[in-house]
PDB file of C-alpha atoms in Angstrom:
ATOM      1  CA  UNK A   1     -25.898  17.845   0.652  1.00 59.00           C
ATOM      2  CA  UNK A   2     -22.803  20.153   0.970  1.00 72.00           C
ATOM      3  CA  UNK A   3     -19.853  18.848   2.933  1.00 90.00           C
ATOM      4  CA  UNK A   4     -18.797  21.331   5.525  1.00 95.00           C
ATOM      5  CA  UNK A   5     -15.035  21.890   6.486  1.00 95.00           C
ATOM      6  CA  UNK A   6     -13.793  23.149   9.757  1.00 96.00           C
ATOM      7  CA  UNK A   7     -11.924  26.337   9.390  1.00 97.00           C
ATOM      8  CA  UNK A   8     -11.929  28.161  12.860  1.00 98.00           C
ATOM      9  CA  UNK A   9     -13.144  28.239  16.330  1.00 98.00           C
ATOM     10  CA  UNK A  10     -15.552  30.733  17.519  1.00 97.00           C
ATOM     11  CA  UNK A  11     -12.863  32.348  19.886  1.00 97.00           C
ATOM     12  CA  UNK A  12     -10.613  33.029  16.863  1.00 98.00           C
ATOM     13  CA  UNK A  13     -13.200  35.639  15.438  1.00 97.00           C
ATOM     14  CA  UNK A  14     -14.462  38.174  18.070  1.00 97.00           C
ATOM     15  CA  UNK A  15     -17.462  40.287  17.209  1.00 97.00           C
ATOM     16  CA  UNK A  16     -16.508  43.081  14.570  1.00 97.00           C
ATOM     17  CA  UNK A  17     -13.624  41.037  13.383  1.00 97.00           C
ATOM     18  CA  UNK A  18     -12.485  39.377  10.053  1.00 98.00           C
ATOM     19  CA  UNK A  19      -9.855  36.822   9.567  1.00 98.00           C
ATOM     20  CA  UNK A  20      -8.386  34.837   6.765  1.00 98.00           C
ATOM     21  CA  UNK A  21      -8.964  31.098   6.713  1.00 98.00           C
ATOM     22  CA  UNK A  22      -8.280  28.504   4.171  1.00 95.00           C
ATOM     23  CA  UNK A  23     -10.951  26.214   2.534  1.00 92.00           C
ATOM     24  CA  UNK A  24      -9.929  23.533  -0.157  1.00 87.00           C
ATOM     25  CA  UNK A  25      -6.684  25.598  -0.663  1.00 91.00           C
ATOM     26  CA  UNK A  26      -8.617  28.874  -1.176  1.00 93.00           C
ATOM     27  CA  UNK A  27      -8.373  32.066   0.923  1.00 97.00           C
ATOM     28  CA  UNK A  28     -11.684  32.950   2.758  1.00 98.00           C
ATOM     29  CA  UNK A  29     -12.587  36.054   4.686  1.00 98.00           C
ATOM     30  CA  UNK A  30     -14.348  35.021   7.742  1.00 98.00           C
ATOM     31  CA  UNK A  31     -16.206  37.675   9.782  1.00 98.00           C
ATOM     32  CA  UNK A  32     -18.316  37.868  12.959  1.00 98.00           C
ATOM     33  CA  UNK A  33     -21.206  40.248  12.581  1.00 98.00           C
ATOM     34  CA  UNK A  34     -22.809  40.663  16.013  1.00 96.00           C
ATOM     35  CA  UNK A  35     -22.281  36.939  16.743  1.00 96.00           C
ATOM     36  CA  UNK A  36     -23.261  35.713  13.242  1.00 97.00           C
ATOM     37  CA  UNK A  37     -20.501  34.165  11.323  1.00 98.00           C
ATOM     38  CA  UNK A  38     -20.296  35.028   7.524  1.00 98.00           C
ATOM     39  CA  UNK A  39     -17.872  33.943   4.879  1.00 98.00           C
ATOM     40  CA  UNK A  40     -16.925  35.270   1.456  1.00 98.00           C
ATOM     41  CA  UNK A  41     -14.054  34.642  -1.034  1.00 97.00           C
ATOM     42  CA  UNK A  42     -10.747  36.001   0.470  1.00 97.00           C
ATOM     43  CA  UNK A  43      -9.297  37.630  -2.742  1.00 97.00           C
ATOM     44  CA  UNK A  44     -10.390  40.965  -4.008  1.00 97.00           C
ATOM     45  CA  UNK A  45     -11.443  40.890  -7.509  1.00 97.00           C
ATOM     46  CA  UNK A  46      -9.682  44.221  -8.399  1.00 96.00           C
ATOM     47  CA  UNK A  47      -6.015  43.514  -7.780  1.00 93.00           C
ATOM     48  CA  UNK A  48      -5.961  40.346  -5.418  1.00 93.00           C
ATOM     49  CA  UNK A  49      -5.971  42.022  -2.162  1.00 96.00           C
ATOM     50  CA  UNK A  50      -6.335  39.931   0.967  1.00 98.00           C
ATOM     51  CA  UNK A  51     -10.065  40.615   2.128  1.00 98.00           C
ATOM     52  CA  UNK A  52      -9.271  38.610   5.292  1.00 97.00           C
ATOM     53  CA  UNK A  53      -6.856  41.357   6.352  1.00 97.00           C
ATOM     54  CA  UNK A  54      -9.394  44.040   5.567  1.00 97.00           C
ATOM     55  CA  UNK A  55     -11.658  45.823   8.018  1.00 96.00           C
ATOM     56  CA  UNK A  56     -15.171  44.981   8.870  1.00 96.00           C
ATOM     57  CA  UNK A  57     -17.540  47.798   8.736  1.00 95.00           C
ATOM     58  CA  UNK A  58     -21.007  46.491   9.747  1.00 96.00           C
ATOM     59  CA  UNK A  59     -21.732  43.993   7.156  1.00 97.00           C
ATOM     60  CA  UNK A  60     -19.023  45.168   4.620  1.00 98.00           C
ATOM     61  CA  UNK A  61     -15.501  44.102   4.375  1.00 98.00           C
ATOM     62  CA  UNK A  62     -13.057  46.909   3.054  1.00 97.00           C
ATOM     63  CA  UNK A  63     -10.088  45.647   1.058  1.00 97.00           C
ATOM     64  CA  UNK A  64      -6.946  46.775   2.648  1.00 96.00           C
ATOM     65  CA  UNK A  65      -5.292  47.475  -0.575  1.00 96.00           C
ATOM     66  CA  UNK A  66      -7.376  49.795  -2.601  1.00 94.00           C
ATOM     67  CA  UNK A  67     -10.583  50.326  -0.373  1.00 95.00           C
ATOM     68  CA  UNK A  68     -12.923  48.155  -2.483  1.00 97.00           C
ATOM     69  CA  UNK A  69     -16.035  47.110  -0.437  1.00 98.00           C
ATOM     70  CA  UNK A  70     -17.767  43.747  -0.357  1.00 98.00           C
ATOM     71  CA  UNK A  71     -20.943  42.562   1.272  1.00 98.00           C
ATOM     72  CA  UNK A  72     -19.869  40.007   3.758  1.00 97.00           C
ATOM     73  CA  UNK A  73     -23.245  38.523   3.440  1.00 96.00           C
ATOM     74  CA  UNK A  74     -23.538  38.123  -0.405  1.00 97.00           C
ATOM     75  CA  UNK A  75     -20.164  38.834  -1.699  1.00 97.00           C
ATOM     76  CA  UNK A  76     -21.441  41.661  -3.948  1.00 98.00           C
ATOM     77  CA  UNK A  77     -19.450  44.614  -4.533  1.00 98.00           C
ATOM     78  CA  UNK A  78     -20.719  47.686  -2.524  1.00 97.00           C
ATOM     79  CA  UNK A  79     -18.197  50.195  -3.883  1.00 94.00           C
ATOM     80  CA  UNK A  80     -15.413  50.010  -6.430  1.00 91.00           C
ATOM     81  CA  UNK A  81     -12.846  49.776  -7.594  1.00 95.00           C
ATOM     82  CA  UNK A  82     -13.620  46.065  -8.039  1.00 94.00           C
ATOM     83  CA  UNK A  83     -16.518  45.327 -10.510  1.00 94.00           C
ATOM     84  CA  UNK A  84     -16.852  41.488  -9.796  1.00 97.00           C
ATOM     85  CA  UNK A  85     -18.318  40.030  -6.759  1.00 98.00           C
ATOM     86  CA  UNK A  86     -16.598  37.223  -4.592  1.00 98.00           C
ATOM     87  CA  UNK A  87     -18.350  33.965  -3.749  1.00 97.00           C
ATOM     88  CA  UNK A  88     -20.308  33.763  -0.497  1.00 97.00           C
ATOM     89  CA  UNK A  89     -20.039  30.687   1.459  1.00 96.00           C
ATOM     90  CA  UNK A  90     -22.592  28.823   3.714  1.00 96.00           C
ATOM     91  CA  UNK A  91     -21.519  28.672   7.409  1.00 97.00           C
ATOM     92  CA  UNK A  92     -22.335  26.224  10.001  1.00 97.00           C
ATOM     93  CA  UNK A  93     -21.338  26.503  13.683  1.00 97.00           C
ATOM     94  CA  UNK A  94     -21.305  23.374  15.730  1.00 97.00           C
ATOM     95  CA  UNK A  95     -20.415  24.182  19.410  1.00 97.00           C
ATOM     96  CA  UNK A  96     -17.274  26.347  19.183  1.00 97.00           C
ATOM     97  CA  UNK A  97     -16.392  24.877  15.685  1.00 98.00           C
ATOM     98  CA  UNK A  98     -17.063  27.211  12.460  1.00 98.00           C
ATOM     99  CA  UNK A  99     -17.306  25.249   9.341  1.00 97.00           C
ATOM    100  CA  UNK A 100     -18.011  26.448   5.728  1.00 97.00           C
ATOM    101  CA  UNK A 101     -19.182  24.499   2.660  1.00 93.00           C
ATOM    102  CA  UNK A 102     -16.794  24.897  -0.147  1.00 79.00           C
ATOM    103  CA  UNK A 103     -17.965  27.087  -2.991  1.00 69.00           C
TER     104      UNK A 103
END
């Protein structure tokens, strides 16, 4: 069974927002999609842009550096320039605590 790590509080991520959190020393983009918390690797596979500083468009995170798009649900590339996906994390909410399982 995976060990979940607390990374944020529900109030830290309002609906439609994405923030950067840390899990095991790695940046993670944590998003709130209509009350559902989703997390993917926080570093763009194109040039290392900070996905947690990007914009959330529905279920897509747009990298702030070059506009690459990733599914916040799966980590898959939805539009280049990146060609490789980022990892998707399992998310657990307990009360107001958001936890993710390290990849």
